[in-house]
Short mmCIF file of C-alpha atoms in Angstrom, two decimals:
data_model
loop_
_atom_site.label_atom_id
_atom_site.label_comp_id
_atom_site.label_asym_id
_atom_site.label_seq_id
_atom_site.Cartn_x
_atom_site.Cartn_y
_atom_site.Cartn_z
CA MET U 261 0.00 0.00 0.00
CA LYS U 262 2.13 2.85 -1.34
CA LEU U 263 0.14 5.63 0.31
CA THR U 264 1.01 4.30 3.73
CA LYS U 265 4.49 5.74 3.31
CA ILE U 266 3.13 9.18 4.02
CA TYR U 267 2.74 9.26 7.78
CA ILE U 268 2.67 12.88 8.72
CA GLY U 269 -0.27 15.13 7.99
CA LEU U 270 -3.02 12.54 7.89
CA SER U 271 -4.65 13.94 10.98
CA ILE U 272 -3.98 17.63 10.38
CA ALA U 273 -7.60 18.15 9.42
CA VAL U 274 -8.52 17.63 13.06
CA LEU U 275 -7.08 21.06 13.84
CA GLY U 276 -9.61 22.76 11.61
CA LEU U 277 -12.68 21.23 13.19
CA THR U 278 -12.94 23.61 16.13
CA GLY U 279 -12.64 26.87 14.17
CA CYS U 280 -15.66 29.17 13.85
CA SER U 281 -16.50 32.60 12.44
CA ARG U 282 -19.53 34.85 12.11
CA VAL U 283 -19.77 34.12 8.40
CA ALA U 284 -19.70 30.40 9.09
CA ASP U 285 -22.69 30.84 11.36
CA PHE U 286 -24.80 31.92 8.41
CA GLN U 287 -23.47 29.96 5.48
CA GLU U 288 -22.09 26.49 4.95
CA ASP U 289 -18.83 25.86 3.12
CA PRO U 290 -19.19 22.58 1.21
CA ASN U 291 -15.40 22.21 1.14
CA ARG U 292 -14.93 22.45 4.90
CA PRO U 293 -14.53 19.03 6.54
CA LYS U 294 -17.15 18.37 9.22
CA THR U 295 -15.61 15.15 10.46
CA VAL U 296 -12.37 13.21 10.34
CA GLY U 297 -12.67 9.47 9.90
CA ALA U 298 -11.16 7.14 12.45
CA GLU U 299 -8.85 5.79 9.77
CA ASN U 300 -7.21 9.21 9.41
CA ILE U 301 -6.66 9.59 13.15
CA LEU U 302 -5.31 6.03 13.43
CA SER U 303 -2.28 6.74 11.26
CA GLY U 304 -1.07 9.57 13.49
CA ILE U 305 -1.58 7.47 16.62
CA GLU U 306 0.48 4.67 15.11
CA VAL U 307 3.37 6.97 14.25
CA SER U 308 3.44 8.30 17.80
CA ALA U 309 3.20 4.90 19.51
CA PHE U 310 5.76 3.13 17.34
CA SER U 311 8.40 5.90 17.43
CA ASN U 312 10.78 4.32 19.93
CA ILE U 313 14.30 5.27 18.87
CA LYS U 314 15.41 7.30 21.86
CA ALA U 315 18.99 8.42 22.41
CA GLU U 316 18.40 9.18 26.10
CA ALA U 317 17.28 5.58 26.67
CA ALA U 318 20.40 4.25 24.92
CA LEU U 319 22.53 6.43 27.20
CA ALA U 320 20.83 5.26 30.38
CA SER U 321 20.99 1.65 29.16
CA ARG U 322 24.77 1.74 28.66
CA GLN U 323 24.67 1.36 24.90
CA LEU U 324 25.89 4.86 23.98
CA THR U 325 27.78 7.70 25.65
CA TYR U 326 27.51 11.44 25.09
CA ILE U 327 30.41 13.93 25.17
CA ASN U 328 28.86 17.33 24.37
CA GLY U 329 27.84 17.91 27.98
CA VAL U 330 26.58 16.08 31.05
CA SER U 331 23.63 13.88 30.13
CA ARG U 332 21.30 13.43 33.10
CA GLU U 333 20.16 10.10 31.68
CA GLN U 334 23.69 8.79 31.22
CA TYR U 335 24.85 9.86 34.67
CA TYR U 336 21.59 8.78 36.36
CA ASP U 337 20.55 12.19 37.60
CA PHE U 338 16.92 11.69 36.55
CA GLN U 339 14.60 14.64 37.02
CA ARG U 340 10.87 15.17 36.66
CA GLY U 341 9.14 13.24 33.92
CA SER U 342 6.33 14.41 31.68
CA PHE U 343 2.64 13.59 31.43
CA GLY U 344 2.72 14.51 27.74
CA THR U 345 1.63 10.97 26.86
CA TYR U 346 -1.86 11.92 28.00
CA ASP U 347 -2.08 14.03 24.84
CA ASN U 348 -1.61 10.82 22.86
CA ILE U 349 -4.39 9.19 24.87
CA LYS U 350 -6.62 12.14 23.98
CA GLN U 351 -6.01 11.41 20.31
CA VAL U 352 -7.13 7.84 20.88
CA GLU U 353 -10.27 9.21 22.53
CA LYS U 354 -10.87 11.35 19.44
CA MET U 355 -10.70 8.21 17.33
CA ILE U 356 -13.27 6.58 19.59
CA GLU U 357 -15.54 9.63 19.21
CA GLU U 358 -15.45 9.25 15.44
CA VAL U 359 -16.27 5.56 15.72
CA ASN U 360 -19.24 6.37 17.93
CA LYS U 361 -20.51 8.68 15.21
CA ASN U 362 -19.78 6.58 12.14
CA GLY U 363 -19.10 3.01 13.29
CA GLY U 364 -15.99 0.86 13.04
CA LYS U 365 -15.58 -1.83 15.68
CA GLU U 366 -12.01 -2.51 14.57
CA TYR U 367 -10.95 0.95 15.77
CA ILE U 368 -12.48 0.38 19.19
CA ALA U 369 -10.32 -2.75 19.57
CA LEU U 370 -7.19 -0.89 18.46
CA ALA U 371 -8.07 1.97 20.79
CA ARG U 372 -8.03 -0.49 23.69
CA PHE U 373 -4.53 -1.52 22.69
CA PHE U 374 -3.13 1.98 22.25
CA LYS U 375 -4.66 3.30 25.46
CA SER U 376 -3.24 0.31 27.31
CA TYR U 377 0.18 0.87 25.78
CA TYR U 378 0.21 4.56 26.70
CA PHE U 379 -1.05 4.03 30.25
CA ILE U 380 1.55 1.32 30.87
CA SER U 381 4.27 3.62 29.48
CA LEU U 382 3.27 6.28 32.01
CA SER U 383 2.97 3.85 34.92
CA GLU U 384 6.41 2.39 34.13
CA MET U 385 7.85 5.88 34.57
CA PHE U 386 6.13 6.99 37.74
CA GLY U 387 4.14 4.21 39.47
CA ASP U 388 0.55 5.20 40.30
CA ILE U 389 -0.98 7.55 37.73
CA PRO U 390 -4.42 8.93 36.81
CA TYR U 391 -6.17 6.12 34.92
CA SER U 392 -9.90 5.64 35.54
CA GLU U 393 -10.55 9.40 35.63
CA ALA U 394 -7.84 10.42 33.14
CA VAL U 395 -8.70 12.61 30.12
CA LYS U 396 -12.33 12.80 31.25
CA THR U 397 -14.20 15.90 30.13
CA ASN U 398 -14.34 18.63 32.77
CA ASN U 399 -12.41 16.59 35.34
CA PHE U 400 -9.37 18.70 36.04
CA PHE U 401 -8.38 16.85 39.21
CA PRO U 402 -8.25 13.13 38.33
CA LYS U 403 -7.51 10.71 41.13
CA TYR U 404 -4.45 8.47 40.96
CA ASP U 405 -5.09 4.74 40.47
CA ASP U 406 -2.77 2.22 42.09
CA GLN U 407 -0.36 0.45 39.77
CA LYS U 408 -1.81 -3.00 40.39
CA SER U 409 -5.31 -1.98 39.31
CA ILE U 410 -3.88 -0.34 36.19
CA TYR U 411 -2.03 -3.48 35.16
CA LYS U 412 -5.03 -5.68 35.94
CA ASN U 413 -7.39 -3.49 33.90
CA VAL U 414 -4.97 -3.21 31.03
CA LEU U 415 -4.62 -6.99 30.80
CA ASN U 416 -8.42 -7.26 30.64
CA GLU U 417 -8.61 -4.57 27.97
CA LEU U 418 -5.99 -6.30 25.82
CA ALA U 419 -7.75 -9.65 26.11
CA LEU U 420 -10.98 -7.98 25.04
CA ALA U 421 -9.24 -6.26 22.11
CA ASN U 422 -7.97 -9.62 20.89
CA THR U 423 -11.47 -11.14 21.17
CA GLU U 424 -13.12 -8.21 19.39
CA LEU U 425 -10.71 -8.41 16.47
CA SER U 426 -11.17 -12.17 16.23
CA ASN U 427 -14.85 -11.58 15.43
CA LEU U 428 -14.09 -9.32 12.48
CA ASN U 429 -13.26 -10.21 8.89
CA LEU U 430 -12.16 -7.02 7.20
CA LYS U 431 -9.19 -4.84 6.38
CA ILE U 432 -8.44 -1.94 8.73
CA ALA U 433 -8.36 1.28 6.72
CA GLY U 434 -5.67 3.80 7.62
CA ASP U 435 -3.36 1.19 9.14
CA ILE U 436 0.27 1.91 8.20
CA ILE U 437 1.76 -0.82 10.39
CA TYR U 438 0.18 -4.04 9.11
CA GLU U 439 -1.73 -2.62 6.13
CA GLY U 440 -5.01 -3.59 7.70
CA ASN U 441 -4.17 -7.20 8.58
CA ILE U 442 -6.26 -8.08 11.64
CA LEU U 443 -4.43 -11.33 12.41
CA LYS U 444 -1.11 -9.51 12.66
CA TRP U 445 -2.65 -6.98 15.03
CA ARG U 446 -3.92 -9.81 17.21
CA LYS U 447 -0.43 -11.30 17.25
CA LEU U 448 1.06 -8.00 18.40
CA ILE U 449 -1.60 -7.46 21.05
CA ASN U 450 -1.15 -10.94 22.52
CA SER U 451 2.64 -10.70 22.38
CA TYR U 452 2.39 -7.38 24.21
CA ARG U 453 0.22 -9.09 26.83
CA LEU U 454 3.10 -11.50 27.40
CA ARG U 455 5.51 -8.59 27.81
CA ILE U 456 3.30 -7.09 30.51
CA LEU U 457 2.98 -10.43 32.28
CA ILE U 458 6.76 -11.01 32.31
CA ASP U 459 7.10 -7.48 33.72
CA LEU U 460 4.98 -8.75 36.61
CA SER U 461 7.52 -11.48 37.44
CA LYS U 462 7.93 -10.10 40.97
CA ARG U 463 4.15 -10.37 41.50
CA THR U 464 3.58 -14.04 40.80
CA ASP U 465 2.36 -14.57 44.38
CA ASP U 466 -0.64 -12.30 43.75
CA THR U 467 -3.57 -14.67 43.18
CA ASP U 468 -5.72 -11.78 42.00
CA LEU U 469 -3.41 -11.32 38.99
CA ASN U 470 -2.63 -15.02 38.40
CA VAL U 471 0.39 -14.06 36.31
CA LYS U 472 1.93 -17.45 35.55
CA GLN U 473 -1.34 -19.14 34.61
CA THR U 474 -2.46 -16.25 32.42
CA PHE U 475 0.89 -16.32 30.61
CA ALA U 476 0.61 -20.08 30.02
CA ASP U 477 -3.01 -19.79 28.86
CA ILE U 478 -1.99 -17.36 26.13
CA VAL U 479 0.96 -19.42 24.92
CA ASN U 480 -0.89 -22.75 25.05
CA ASN U 481 -3.90 -21.59 23.05
CA PRO U 482 -2.56 -20.10 19.80
CA SER U 483 -5.87 -20.37 17.95
CA GLN U 484 -7.53 -18.09 20.46
CA ASN U 485 -4.43 -16.07 21.33
CA PRO U 486 -2.11 -15.94 18.30
CA ILE U 487 1.34 -14.46 18.96
CA MET U 488 4.15 -13.43 16.61
CA GLU U 489 5.47 -16.39 14.63
CA THR U 490 8.17 -14.74 12.51
CA SER U 491 9.95 -11.40 12.20
CA GLU U 492 7.32 -10.46 9.60
CA ASP U 493 4.88 -10.16 12.50
CA SER U 494 7.02 -7.61 14.39
CA GLY U 495 5.30 -4.45 15.53
CA GLN U 496 7.45 -1.97 13.65
CA LEU U 497 7.26 1.26 11.69
CA SER U 498 9.50 1.41 8.63
CA PHE U 499 11.19 4.56 7.34
CA TYR U 500 11.31 5.87 3.79
CA ASN U 501 13.42 8.45 2.00
CA VAL U 502 10.52 10.89 1.91
CA VAL U 503 10.21 14.16 3.81
CA ASN U 504 8.87 13.57 7.35
CA ASN U 505 9.25 9.82 6.91
CA ARG U 506 13.02 9.47 7.33
CA TYR U 507 15.00 7.93 10.17
CA PRO U 508 14.71 10.38 13.11
CA PHE U 509 18.48 10.97 13.42
CA PHE U 510 19.12 11.33 9.70
CA ASN U 511 21.49 14.28 9.17
CA SER U 512 21.78 14.78 12.94
CA ASN U 513 24.99 16.67 13.62
CA ASP U 514 24.73 15.85 17.33
CA LEU U 515 24.60 12.10 16.67
CA GLN U 516 27.54 12.46 14.28
CA THR U 517 29.79 14.38 16.66
CA ALA U 518 28.72 13.63 20.22
CA TYR U 519 27.58 10.00 20.46
CA TYR U 520 30.06 7.18 20.97
CA MET U 521 29.65 3.53 21.81
CA GLU U 522 29.60 2.64 25.50
CA GLN U 523 32.69 0.75 26.64
CA SER U 524 31.09 -2.11 28.57
CA PHE U 525 28.65 -2.68 25.71
CA VAL U 526 31.48 -2.87 23.17
CA ASP U 527 33.57 -5.08 25.46
CA LYS U 528 30.69 -7.53 25.74
CA LEU U 529 30.35 -7.80 21.96
CA LYS U 530 34.11 -8.10 21.48
CA THR U 531 34.41 -10.85 24.07
CA SER U 532 31.72 -12.94 22.41
CA LYS U 533 32.86 -11.96 18.89
CA ASP U 534 29.41 -10.69 18.07
CA PRO U 535 29.19 -9.57 14.40
CA ARG U 536 26.39 -7.13 15.22
CA LEU U 537 29.11 -4.82 16.53
CA PHE U 538 30.15 -4.04 12.95
CA MET U 539 26.59 -2.93 12.15
CA MET U 540 26.28 -0.75 15.24
CA ALA U 541 29.66 0.92 15.52
CA GLU U 542 32.37 2.63 13.46
CA LYS U 543 36.03 1.69 13.79
CA LYS U 544 38.00 3.95 16.10
CA THR U 545 40.42 6.23 14.24
CA SER U 546 43.46 5.34 16.38
CA THR U 547 45.33 2.10 15.69
CA THR U 548 46.40 1.79 19.33
CA GLY U 549 45.74 -1.72 20.54
CA THR U 550 44.59 -3.00 17.16
CA VAL U 551 45.60 -6.35 15.71
CA PRO U 552 45.31 -6.74 11.91
CA THR U 553 44.08 -10.32 12.24
CA ASP U 554 41.37 -9.39 14.76
CA PRO U 555 38.62 -7.19 13.29
CA PHE U 556 37.08 -6.70 16.73
CA SER U 557 40.23 -4.98 18.02
CA TYR U 558 39.40 -1.89 15.94
CA TYR U 559 36.45 -1.02 18.18
CA ASP U 560 36.28 0.53 21.63
CA GLY U 561 34.01 2.75 23.68
CA LEU U 562 33.67 5.29 26.45
CA LYS U 563 32.55 4.35 29.94
CA GLY U 564 29.01 5.48 30.62
CA SER U 565 29.79 6.47 34.21
CA GLY U 566 33.19 7.86 33.27
CA ASP U 567 34.36 11.42 33.73
CA LEU U 568 33.08 13.66 30.93
CA GLY U 569 36.48 15.31 30.43
CA GLN U 570 38.31 12.00 30.24
CA ASN U 571 35.72 10.60 27.85
CA SER U 572 36.03 13.66 25.63
CA THR U 573 39.82 13.34 25.58
CA ARG U 574 39.66 9.67 24.64
CA ALA U 575 37.22 10.48 21.87
CA SER U 576 39.44 13.29 20.56
CA ASN U 577 42.40 10.92 20.54
CA GLY U 578 40.50 8.46 18.37
CA LEU U 579 40.36 5.80 21.08
CA ALA U 580 36.60 5.24 20.91
CA SER U 581 34.13 4.20 18.22
CA ARG U 582 31.37 6.48 17.14
CA ILE U 583 27.96 5.04 16.50
CA ASN U 584 27.92 3.64 12.95
CA PRO U 585 27.62 6.55 10.46
CA ARG U 586 24.66 4.91 8.79
CA TYR U 587 22.54 6.08 11.73
CA PHE U 588 22.99 9.69 10.65
CA HIS U 589 23.69 9.20 6.92
CA ASP U 590 21.04 6.64 5.95
CA PRO U 591 17.48 8.04 5.78
CA ILE U 592 16.00 4.55 6.22
CA ASN U 593 18.03 2.25 8.53
CA GLU U 594 16.12 -0.29 10.62
CA PRO U 595 12.46 0.20 11.51
CA THR U 596 11.49 1.56 14.90
CA LEU U 597 10.01 -1.16 17.11
CA LEU U 598 7.11 -1.09 19.50
CA MET U 599 7.73 -4.79 20.08
CA GLY U 600 9.69 -7.10 17.82
CA PHE U 601 9.75 -10.85 17.25
CA ALA U 602 13.20 -11.13 18.86
CA GLU U 603 11.93 -9.53 22.06
CA LEU U 604 9.01 -11.96 22.19
CA GLN U 605 11.37 -14.92 21.94
CA PHE U 606 13.43 -13.55 24.83
CA VAL U 607 10.22 -13.18 26.84
CA LEU U 608 9.31 -16.80 26.11
CA ALA U 609 12.83 -17.92 27.01
CA GLU U 610 12.61 -16.13 30.36
CA ALA U 611 9.18 -17.62 31.03
CA ALA U 612 10.51 -21.10 30.28
CA VAL U 613 13.45 -20.59 32.66
CA ARG U 614 11.01 -19.49 35.37
CA GLY U 615 8.86 -22.56 34.76
CA TRP U 616 5.81 -20.66 33.53
CA ILE U 617 5.64 -22.63 30.27
CA SER U 618 6.97 -26.01 29.19
CA GLY U 619 8.92 -24.89 26.12
CA ASN U 620 12.70 -25.19 25.84
CA ALA U 621 14.31 -21.98 27.06
CA ASN U 622 17.46 -22.39 24.99
CA THR U 623 15.44 -22.90 21.81
CA TYR U 624 13.51 -19.67 22.35
CA TYR U 625 16.73 -17.88 23.29
CA LEU U 626 18.63 -18.97 20.17
CA LYS U 627 15.63 -18.11 18.00
CA ALA U 628 15.70 -14.62 19.51
CA ILE U 629 19.38 -14.18 18.70
CA ASN U 630 18.78 -15.39 15.14
CA ALA U 631 15.95 -12.90 14.72
CA SER U 632 18.16 -10.09 16.00
CA MET U 633 20.96 -11.04 13.62
CA ASN U 634 18.50 -10.96 10.74
CA PHE U 635 17.21 -7.57 11.87
CA TYR U 636 20.75 -6.23 11.54
CA LYS U 637 21.27 -8.08 8.25
CA VAL U 638 24.25 -10.09 9.50
CA ASN U 639 25.25 -12.69 6.91
CA THR U 640 24.36 -16.33 7.54
CA THR U 641 27.96 -17.55 7.83
CA ASP U 642 28.75 -15.08 10.61
CA VAL U 643 25.55 -15.99 12.42
CA THR U 644 26.38 -19.69 12.26
CA THR U 645 29.92 -19.09 13.52
CA TYR U 646 28.67 -16.99 16.40
CA LEU U 647 26.02 -19.46 17.51
CA ALA U 648 28.45 -22.39 17.25
CA GLN U 649 30.35 -21.06 20.29
CA PRO U 650 29.39 -23.24 23.27
CA VAL U 651 29.44 -20.23 25.59
CA ILE U 652 26.53 -18.67 23.71
CA ASN U 653 24.08 -21.36 24.82
CA LEU U 654 22.30 -20.86 28.12
CA GLN U 655 24.42 -21.96 31.05
CA PRO U 656 22.84 -23.45 34.21
CA GLY U 657 22.34 -20.82 36.87
CA LYS U 658 23.08 -17.92 34.50
CA GLU U 659 20.06 -18.15 32.22
CA ILE U 660 18.32 -14.90 33.19
CA GLU U 661 21.57 -12.94 33.02
CA GLN U 662 22.36 -14.33 29.55
CA ILE U 663 18.86 -13.68 28.27
CA MET U 664 19.02 -10.06 29.44
CA ASP U 665 22.53 -9.55 28.08
CA GLN U 666 21.42 -10.76 24.66
CA LYS U 667 18.23 -8.72 24.85
CA HIS U 668 20.39 -5.71 25.66
CA THR U 669 22.24 -6.23 22.38
CA ALA U 670 19.14 -6.97 20.33
CA LEU U 671 17.37 -3.78 21.45
CA PHE U 672 20.31 -1.48 20.68
CA PHE U 673 19.09 2.09 20.14
CA ASN U 674 15.53 0.83 19.68
CA THR U 675 12.33 -0.12 21.54
CA GLY U 676 12.62 2.88 23.84
CA TRP U 677 13.25 2.20 27.53
CA ARG U 678 12.45 -1.52 27.37
CA ILE U 679 15.89 -2.88 28.31
CA PHE U 680 16.30 -0.28 31.09
CA TYR U 681 13.04 -1.48 32.63
CA ASP U 682 14.16 -5.10 32.28
CA GLN U 683 17.38 -4.24 34.10
CA ARG U 684 15.40 -2.51 36.83
CA ARG U 685 13.33 -5.68 37.29
CA THR U 686 16.04 -8.36 37.01
CA GLY U 687 19.33 -6.65 37.82
CA PHE U 688 20.67 -7.59 34.37
CA PRO U 689 22.46 -6.52 32.33
CA LYS U 690 24.84 -4.93 34.80
CA PHE U 691 25.14 -1.18 34.17
CA ASN U 692 28.42 0.38 35.33
CA THR U 693 28.10 3.01 38.05
CA ASP U 694 31.67 3.00 39.36
CA GLY U 695 33.11 5.77 37.18
CA PRO U 696 34.05 9.21 38.57
CA GLY U 697 31.37 10.96 36.52
CA ILE U 698 28.42 9.13 38.07
CA LEU U 699 25.71 11.10 39.90
CA ASN U 700 22.83 9.97 42.17
CA ASN U 701 25.35 8.51 44.64
CA GLY U 702 26.15 5.75 42.21
CA LYS U 703 22.61 4.38 42.18
CA ILE U 704 20.61 3.40 39.09
CA PRO U 705 17.31 5.32 39.32
CA LYS U 706 14.10 3.36 39.59
CA ARG U 707 11.68 6.00 38.34
CA TRP U 708 11.10 9.63 37.42
CA ARG U 709 9.64 12.25 39.74
CA TYR U 710 6.13 13.39 38.96
CA PRO U 711 5.72 16.41 36.64
CA ALA U 712 5.76 19.92 38.07
CA SER U 713 2.44 20.53 36.33
CA GLU U 714 0.79 18.07 38.73
CA ILE U 715 2.13 19.98 41.73
CA ALA U 716 0.46 23.10 40.39
CA ASN U 717 -2.75 21.61 39.05
CA ASN U 718 -3.55 18.39 40.91
CA ASN U 719 -1.56 18.68 44.10
CA ALA U 720 -3.92 16.99 46.56
CA ASN U 721 -4.29 13.81 44.50
CA LEU U 722 -0.58 13.82 43.72
CA ASN U 723 0.42 14.06 47.38
CA ASN U 724 -1.97 11.24 48.30
CA ALA U 725 -0.36 9.05 45.65
CA ILE U 726 3.17 9.84 46.81
CA VAL U 727 2.42 9.18 50.48
CA LYS U 728 0.67 5.93 49.60
CA GLN U 729 3.56 4.60 47.49
CA TYR U 730 6.87 6.06 48.55
CA PRO U 731 8.05 6.37 52.18
CA GLY U 732 10.98 8.48 51.01
CA GLY U 733 8.82 10.87 49.03
CA ASP U 734 8.80 11.61 45.30
CA ASP U 735 12.35 10.35 44.81
CA ILE U 736 13.98 8.70 41.79
CA ASN U 737 15.34 5.89 43.95
CA GLU U 738 12.00 4.81 45.41
CA ALA U 739 10.68 1.43 44.24
CA MET U 740 7.22 1.26 42.71
CA TRP U 741 4.83 -1.64 43.36
CA LEU U 742 5.82 -3.30 40.08
CA ILE U 743 9.40 -4.04 41.16
CA LYS U 744 9.07 -4.52 44.92
#
């Protein structure tokens, strides 16, 4: 569907719907749009939800380092977050309004998914958030819902979305992700359900949530709950060499001059002789320490917690690898992922290790690595050589660590904050905090502080939420219910 390449501008007409003039009160312009179809709003929602290439997340996740100043994310000095995602939820509500006027059950199901995705994204940042009373007309002081109830409701909403779509036999107009394919949407929704359930791994003792059984019920009933079967099912948004459709860091001078590979990340790939390194990084300009017979010796990085001045000096001396130039020279690059097939296989591998499902953990794990290699277009010979190393297979007692380390690599500069949240939950991969540049007393933050706008506009409900959750107050090191 060629027209799906044009993402931006499909919902611009919405802006004109609220305008009014005296002349318009007395005469009707036949060319003025009176409504915007749900299919036009959907495209803009998809672009927003699937845009998950975030440099700040790569810095916090010890994949990249930044040398043009002190990055709060890199040095773990997190500040107040934003509730801007509620604006995205409002767009989903607009889509629902159009459906209520003109019909379209498929958009109601997708709305359940997108609202769930956005609410979870907010809750992952802060903990308790406005949910049941959020974006309600004329309610300027929404109460905060506890995180457990949010997760429970979201899981119900996603299950309902899957069921609603299963009862439809049509093509979804305006869909730029799967070109209207309902089965692929069901696969993404159910795979996302599994992500949420694995995120609840610390809450398996909660009988009200029934995490392990719900996870197994999804996996063991593929006819009712289809999940991604190949990389073709990945939830991704592709880029095109068209204005407003290009890779977000295309022609970025900052990415070209200030972003270098993180040292521990590079060391990990060098140790395991991972060919994905060549796709992610550029050779350092200095030949210090290089060995002509070892292609991996031409790559190095800067320590994420290292002193900014020392990192800058090393970079100036050519002792560190920049991010691969294709990330700022190629207008297309890889797609941006909401959730990919490789991630799903890592989720299944973790679930198998934990005993939630009966599948073979190593099989899922190796399938995930294969999918990641294909995503980066690594040639088959190099993939085979890499996987033939005995150390790559899951080792008894180290399975979760290995799964997270590989997931860390697979989600390089993609899928937003996903690997950071996995590290917060499992302790892996290990992010260095021992360098002289580290802030926050060497601690990895667990959350963001609530927005200043809430202090000004919804202070009573905000304070109740903080007191209820966090004994130490609205602090970045306080643990939310999800990870206690």
